[in-house]
Amino acid sequence: MQDFQLTVSAIMRYGTTVFGDKEVVTCAGDEPARRRTYASVGERTARLANALRSLGVDGDQRVGTFMWNNA
């Protein structure tokens, strides 16, 4: 159905290139809303991926669940 696999990395790449200047707004109860651009979230995601690679985690291993509808 698609020309590529629907992976978290593909979703992040699309979001950062097409909507890089748009905001992700995270609301957590009584705390003030946190705002970041998709480009900023993508940059933080890339830093996390590189840190995991440096620890020996490759692309086929699972370490947790990310992207719960917020930054």
Coordinates of C-alpha atoms in Angstrom, one line a residue:
M1 CA 0.0 0.0 0.0
Q2 CA 2.9 2.3 0.6
D3 CA 6.3 3.0 -1.1
F4 CA 8.1 2.8 2.3
Q5 CA 7.7 1.4 5.7
L6 CA 5.7 3.4 8.2
T7 CA 8.2 3.7 11.0
V8 CA 8.7 6.3 13.7
S9 CA 11.8 7.6 11.9
A10 CA 9.8 8.0 8.7
I11 CA 7.1 9.9 10.6
M12 CA 9.6 12.2 12.3
R13 CA 11.5 12.8 9.0
Y14 CA 8.2 13.8 7.3
G15 CA 7.1 16.0 10.3
T16 CA 10.4 17.9 10.5
T17 CA 10.7 18.5 6.8
V18 CA 7.1 19.4 6.0
F19 CA 6.0 21.0 9.3
G20 CA 9.4 22.0 10.9
D21 CA 8.2 25.4 11.9
K22 CA 4.9 24.3 13.4
E23 CA 4.5 23.8 17.1
V24 CA 4.0 20.7 19.2
V25 CA 2.1 21.8 22.3
T26 CA 2.3 19.5 25.4
C27 CA -0.2 20.0 28.2
A28 CA 0.4 18.1 31.5
G29 CA -2.3 18.9 34.0
D30 CA -1.8 22.0 36.0
E31 CA 1.7 22.7 34.6
P32 CA 2.2 25.4 31.9
A33 CA 2.0 24.1 28.3
R34 CA 5.4 23.3 26.8
R35 CA 5.9 24.4 23.2
R36 CA 8.5 23.2 20.7
T37 CA 8.7 23.1 16.9
Y38 CA 8.6 19.9 15.0
A39 CA 12.2 20.7 13.9
S40 CA 13.3 20.9 17.6
V41 CA 11.5 17.7 18.5
G42 CA 13.2 16.0 15.5
E43 CA 16.6 17.3 16.6
R44 CA 16.0 15.9 20.1
T45 CA 14.9 12.6 18.7
A46 CA 18.0 12.3 16.5
R47 CA 20.2 13.1 19.6
L48 CA 18.4 10.3 21.5
A49 CA 18.9 7.8 18.6
N50 CA 22.6 8.6 18.4
A51 CA 23.0 8.2 22.2
L52 CA 21.3 4.8 22.0
R53 CA 23.5 3.8 19.0
S54 CA 26.6 4.7 21.1
L55 CA 25.3 2.4 23.8
G56 CA 25.1 -0.5 21.3
V57 CA 21.4 -0.4 20.6
D58 CA 20.7 -1.0 16.9
G59 CA 17.5 -0.4 14.9
D60 CA 16.0 -3.8 15.5
Q61 CA 16.0 -3.5 19.3
R62 CA 13.2 -2.0 21.4
V63 CA 14.0 0.2 24.4
G64 CA 10.6 1.9 25.2
T65 CA 7.6 3.7 23.9
F66 CA 7.9 7.2 22.5
M67 CA 5.6 9.8 21.0
W68 CA 2.6 9.6 23.3
N69 CA 0.8 12.4 21.5
N70 CA 3.2 15.1 22.7
A71 CA 6.8 16.1 22.6

